[in-house]
Short mmCIF file of C-alpha atoms in Angstrom, two decimals:
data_model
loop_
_atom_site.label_atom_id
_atom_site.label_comp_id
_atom_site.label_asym_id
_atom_site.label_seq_id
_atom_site.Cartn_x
_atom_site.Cartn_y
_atom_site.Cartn_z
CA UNK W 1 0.00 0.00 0.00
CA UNK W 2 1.37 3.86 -0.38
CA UNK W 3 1.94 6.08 2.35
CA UNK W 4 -0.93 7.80 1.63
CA UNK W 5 -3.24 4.89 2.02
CA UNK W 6 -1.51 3.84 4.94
CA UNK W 7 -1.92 7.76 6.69
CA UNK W 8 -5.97 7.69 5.31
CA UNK W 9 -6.63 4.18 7.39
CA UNK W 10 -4.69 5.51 10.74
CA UNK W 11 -6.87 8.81 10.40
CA UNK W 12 -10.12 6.76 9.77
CA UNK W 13 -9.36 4.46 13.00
CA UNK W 14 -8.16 7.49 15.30
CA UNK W 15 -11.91 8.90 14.02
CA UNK W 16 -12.91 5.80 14.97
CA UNK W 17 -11.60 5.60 18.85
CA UNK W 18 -12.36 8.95 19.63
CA UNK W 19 -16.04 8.75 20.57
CA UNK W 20 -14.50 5.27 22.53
CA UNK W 21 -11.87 7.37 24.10
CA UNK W 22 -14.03 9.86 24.77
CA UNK W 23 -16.31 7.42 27.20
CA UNK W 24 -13.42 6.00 28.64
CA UNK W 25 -11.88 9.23 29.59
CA UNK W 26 -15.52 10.67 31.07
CA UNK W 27 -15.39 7.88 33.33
CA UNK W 28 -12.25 7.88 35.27
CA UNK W 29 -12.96 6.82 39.05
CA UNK W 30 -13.06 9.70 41.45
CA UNK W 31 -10.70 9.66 44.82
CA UNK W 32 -10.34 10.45 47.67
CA UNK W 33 -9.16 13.87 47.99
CA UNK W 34 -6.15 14.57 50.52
CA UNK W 35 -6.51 17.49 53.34
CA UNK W 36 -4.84 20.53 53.26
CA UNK W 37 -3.68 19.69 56.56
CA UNK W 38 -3.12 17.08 59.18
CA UNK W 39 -5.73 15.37 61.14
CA UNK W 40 -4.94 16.79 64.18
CA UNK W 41 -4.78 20.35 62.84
CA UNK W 42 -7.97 21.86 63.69
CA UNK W 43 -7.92 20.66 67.80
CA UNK W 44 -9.40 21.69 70.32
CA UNK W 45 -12.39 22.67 67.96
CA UNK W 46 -11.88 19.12 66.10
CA UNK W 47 -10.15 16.13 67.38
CA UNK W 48 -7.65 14.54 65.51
CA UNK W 49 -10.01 11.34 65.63
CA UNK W 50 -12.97 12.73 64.17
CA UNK W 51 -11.17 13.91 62.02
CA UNK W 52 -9.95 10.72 60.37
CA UNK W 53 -12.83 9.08 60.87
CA UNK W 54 -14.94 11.28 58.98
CA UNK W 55 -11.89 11.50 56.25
CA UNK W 56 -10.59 8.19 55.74
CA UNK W 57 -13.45 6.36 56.83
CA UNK W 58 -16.96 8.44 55.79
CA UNK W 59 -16.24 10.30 52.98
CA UNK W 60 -13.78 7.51 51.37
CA UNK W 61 -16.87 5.41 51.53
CA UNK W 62 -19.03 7.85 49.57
CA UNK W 63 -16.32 7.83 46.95
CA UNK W 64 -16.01 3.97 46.21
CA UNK W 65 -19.60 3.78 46.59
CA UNK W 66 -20.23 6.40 43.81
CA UNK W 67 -17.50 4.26 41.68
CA UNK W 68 -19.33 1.67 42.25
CA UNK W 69 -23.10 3.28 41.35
CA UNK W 70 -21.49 4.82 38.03
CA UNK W 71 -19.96 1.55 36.72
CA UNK W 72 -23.84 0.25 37.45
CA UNK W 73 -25.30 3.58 36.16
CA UNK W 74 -23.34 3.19 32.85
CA UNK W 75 -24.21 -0.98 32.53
CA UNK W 76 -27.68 0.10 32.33
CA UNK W 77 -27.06 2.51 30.04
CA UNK W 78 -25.22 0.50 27.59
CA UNK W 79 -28.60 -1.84 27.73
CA UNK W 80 -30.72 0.69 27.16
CA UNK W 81 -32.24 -0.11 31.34
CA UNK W 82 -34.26 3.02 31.63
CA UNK W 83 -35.64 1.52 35.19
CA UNK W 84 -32.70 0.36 36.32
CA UNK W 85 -31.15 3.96 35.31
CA UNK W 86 -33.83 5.23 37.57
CA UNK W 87 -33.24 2.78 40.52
CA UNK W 88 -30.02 4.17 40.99
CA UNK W 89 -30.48 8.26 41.31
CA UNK W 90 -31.14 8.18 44.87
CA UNK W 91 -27.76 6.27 44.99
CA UNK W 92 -25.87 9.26 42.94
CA UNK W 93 -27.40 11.46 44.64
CA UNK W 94 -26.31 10.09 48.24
CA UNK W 95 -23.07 9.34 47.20
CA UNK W 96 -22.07 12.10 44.53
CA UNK W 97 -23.09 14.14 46.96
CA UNK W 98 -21.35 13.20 50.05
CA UNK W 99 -18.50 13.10 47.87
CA UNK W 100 -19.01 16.96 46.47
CA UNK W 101 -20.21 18.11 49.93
CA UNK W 102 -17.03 16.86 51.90
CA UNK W 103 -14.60 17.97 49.05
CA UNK W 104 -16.20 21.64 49.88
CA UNK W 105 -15.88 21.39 53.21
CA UNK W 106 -12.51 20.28 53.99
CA UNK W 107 -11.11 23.15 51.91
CA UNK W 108 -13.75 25.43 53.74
CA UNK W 109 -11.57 24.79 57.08
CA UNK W 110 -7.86 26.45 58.14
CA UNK W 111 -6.02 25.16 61.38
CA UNK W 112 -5.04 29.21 61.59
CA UNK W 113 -7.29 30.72 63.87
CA UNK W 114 -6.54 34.24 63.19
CA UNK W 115 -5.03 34.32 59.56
CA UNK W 116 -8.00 35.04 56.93
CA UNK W 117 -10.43 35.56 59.86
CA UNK W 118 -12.57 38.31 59.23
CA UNK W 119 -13.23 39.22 62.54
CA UNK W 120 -9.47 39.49 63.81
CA UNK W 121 -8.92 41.91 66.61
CA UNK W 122 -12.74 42.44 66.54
CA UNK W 123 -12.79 44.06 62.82
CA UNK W 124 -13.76 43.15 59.69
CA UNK W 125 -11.66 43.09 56.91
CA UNK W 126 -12.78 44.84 53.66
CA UNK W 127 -12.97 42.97 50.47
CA UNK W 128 -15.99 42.36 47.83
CA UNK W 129 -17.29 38.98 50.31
CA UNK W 130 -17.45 41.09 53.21
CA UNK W 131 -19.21 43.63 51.46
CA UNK W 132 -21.46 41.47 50.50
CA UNK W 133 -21.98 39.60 54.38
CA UNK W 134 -23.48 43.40 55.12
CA UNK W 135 -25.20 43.94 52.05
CA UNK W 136 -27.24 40.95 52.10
CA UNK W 137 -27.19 40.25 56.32
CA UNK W 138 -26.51 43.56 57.38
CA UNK W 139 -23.41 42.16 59.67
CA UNK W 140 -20.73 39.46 59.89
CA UNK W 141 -22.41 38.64 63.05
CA UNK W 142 -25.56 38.79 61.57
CA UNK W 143 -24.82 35.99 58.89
CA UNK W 144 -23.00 34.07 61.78
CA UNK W 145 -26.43 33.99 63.87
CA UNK W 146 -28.68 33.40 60.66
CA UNK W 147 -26.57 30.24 59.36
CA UNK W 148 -26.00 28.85 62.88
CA UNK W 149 -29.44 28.93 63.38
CA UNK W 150 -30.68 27.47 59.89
CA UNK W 151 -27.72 24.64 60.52
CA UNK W 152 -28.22 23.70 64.09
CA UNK W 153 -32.08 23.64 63.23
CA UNK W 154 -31.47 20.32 60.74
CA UNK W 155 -33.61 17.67 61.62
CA UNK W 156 -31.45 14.50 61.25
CA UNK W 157 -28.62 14.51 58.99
CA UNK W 158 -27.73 17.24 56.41
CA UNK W 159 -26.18 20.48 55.94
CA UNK W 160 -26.42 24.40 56.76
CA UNK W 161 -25.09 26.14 53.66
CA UNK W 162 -23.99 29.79 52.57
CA UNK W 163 -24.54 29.96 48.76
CA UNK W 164 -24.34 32.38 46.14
CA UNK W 165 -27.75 33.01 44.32
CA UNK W 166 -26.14 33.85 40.74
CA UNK W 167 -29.49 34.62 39.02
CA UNK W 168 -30.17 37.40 41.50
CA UNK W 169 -26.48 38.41 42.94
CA UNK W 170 -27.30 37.80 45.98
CA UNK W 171 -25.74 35.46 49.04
CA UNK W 172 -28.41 32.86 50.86
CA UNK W 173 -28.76 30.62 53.46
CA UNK W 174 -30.07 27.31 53.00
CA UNK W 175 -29.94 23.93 54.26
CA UNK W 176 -30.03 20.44 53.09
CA UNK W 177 -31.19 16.77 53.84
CA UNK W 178 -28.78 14.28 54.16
CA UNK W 179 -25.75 14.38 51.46
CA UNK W 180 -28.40 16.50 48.92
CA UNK W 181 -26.41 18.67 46.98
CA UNK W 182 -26.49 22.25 47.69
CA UNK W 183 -25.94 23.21 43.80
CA UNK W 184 -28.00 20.10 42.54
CA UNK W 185 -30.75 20.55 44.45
CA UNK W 186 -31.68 24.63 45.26
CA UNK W 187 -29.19 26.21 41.97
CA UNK W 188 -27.25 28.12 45.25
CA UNK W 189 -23.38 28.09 44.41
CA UNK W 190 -21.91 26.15 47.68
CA UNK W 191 -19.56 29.41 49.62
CA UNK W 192 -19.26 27.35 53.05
CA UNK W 193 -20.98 24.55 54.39
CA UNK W 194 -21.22 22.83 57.71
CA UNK W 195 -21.72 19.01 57.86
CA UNK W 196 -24.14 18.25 60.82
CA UNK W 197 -24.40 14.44 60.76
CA UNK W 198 -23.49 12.98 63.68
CA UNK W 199 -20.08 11.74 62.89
CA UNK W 200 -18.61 14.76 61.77
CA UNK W 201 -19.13 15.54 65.99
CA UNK W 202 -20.62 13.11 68.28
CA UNK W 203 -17.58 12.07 69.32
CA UNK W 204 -16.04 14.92 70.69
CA UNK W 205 -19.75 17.22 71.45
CA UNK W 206 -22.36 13.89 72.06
CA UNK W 207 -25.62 15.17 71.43
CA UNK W 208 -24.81 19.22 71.97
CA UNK W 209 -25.34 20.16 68.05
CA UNK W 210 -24.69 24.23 68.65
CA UNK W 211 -21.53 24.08 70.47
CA UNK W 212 -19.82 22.09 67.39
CA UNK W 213 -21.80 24.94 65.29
CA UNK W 214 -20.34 27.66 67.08
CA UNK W 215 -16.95 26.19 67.27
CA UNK W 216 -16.39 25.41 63.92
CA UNK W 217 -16.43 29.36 63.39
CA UNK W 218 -13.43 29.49 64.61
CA UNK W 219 -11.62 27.46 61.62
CA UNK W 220 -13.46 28.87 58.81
CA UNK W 221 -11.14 29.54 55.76
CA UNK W 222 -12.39 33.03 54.63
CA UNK W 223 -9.47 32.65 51.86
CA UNK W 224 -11.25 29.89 50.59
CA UNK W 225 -14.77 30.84 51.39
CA UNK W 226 -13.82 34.59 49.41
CA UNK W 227 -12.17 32.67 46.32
CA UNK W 228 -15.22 30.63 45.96
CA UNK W 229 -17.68 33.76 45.94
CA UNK W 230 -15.34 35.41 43.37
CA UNK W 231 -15.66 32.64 40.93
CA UNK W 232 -19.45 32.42 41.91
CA UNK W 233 -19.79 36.29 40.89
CA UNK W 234 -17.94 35.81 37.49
#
């Protein structure tokens, strides 16, 4: 055969593996993310063993059990399953989001107390989230009572959320069932979130749901929390 024949039937099976590829590449596994810091970073207002617990144990079992509920997901697919594709959305949506939820909110915590607070030495610091804490709350303390509240006041398991309501500009409170999705489920862009199922504190606050609420204010990574709102407001 010429070269040219030879070039035309590489091209024509590259064309060919791409859409292949393609699927392949779209489902890699997730993993477990690694923390920013150690587990013993954020004591007293964390113990080291919650800590890993709720790290290595919790969260690394929503990832494999999201693996797992994709590889099913995408068997059904491939048969054309449509009711076995619906049998497993409550089992994305549990896992995916335990898995996007605890992603958040490990990078939403800082071991340094002071550094990026906004309330250090008693003031605020200026800067277009903190304008936007009064604008929408009136005060820093304001938000801090308002999400406290909405979080402590979680029946069960879930989440107390600040989000970013893109549509109207505008920063909101919310909260959420279980592992639902703060994006997925109420179109809020997730800012901070606080996980209040029991394992992220029985172990160190039993049953006492606002004191672990009110202490984890005092690890909140406004760096983080302040380059998620810019993106948001993009």
């Amino acid at each position: 055969k010429s070269m040219l024949t030879r070039v035309g039937h590489v091209r024509r099976c590259v064309a060919t593996l791409n859409p292949f590829l393609g699927i392949l590449a779209s489902r890699q596994k997730h993993a477990l993310p690694d923390l920013p810091y150690d587990y013993g970073a954020l004591e007293p207002h964390i113990s080291a063993e919650i800590m890993q617990l709720h790290h290595s144990k919790h969260h690394a079992a929503y990832v494999n059990n999201l693996n797992i509920t994709e590889e099913k997901y995408q068997e059904a697919l491939a048969k054309g399953d449509v009711t076995g594709q619906v049998a497993l959305q409550a089992a994305l949506r549990f896992n995916g989001g335990g898995h996007i939820n605890h992603t958040i909110f490990w990078t939403n915590l800082s071991p340094n107390e002071c550094l990026l607070k906004p309330w250090c030495d008693g003031h605020l610091t200026s800067g277009d989230l903190m304008e936007a804490i009064k604008r929408d709350f009136g005060s820093f303390q304001k938000l801090k009572e308002k999400m406290s509240a909405a979080t402590v006041a979680v029946q069960g398991s879930g989440w107390g959320w600040l989000g970013f309501d893109k549509e109207n500009g505008r920063l909101r409170i919310a909260a959420c069932a279980n592992q639902d999705p703060l994006q997925g489920t109420t179109g809020l862009i997730p800012l901070l979130g606080i996980d209040v199922w029991e394992h992220a504190y029985y172990l160190q606050y039993k049953n006492v749901r606002p004191d672990y609420v009110k202490a984890i204010w005092n690890i909140v990574n406004w760096e983080n929390v302040g380059e998620r709102f810019k993106a948001a407001s993009k």
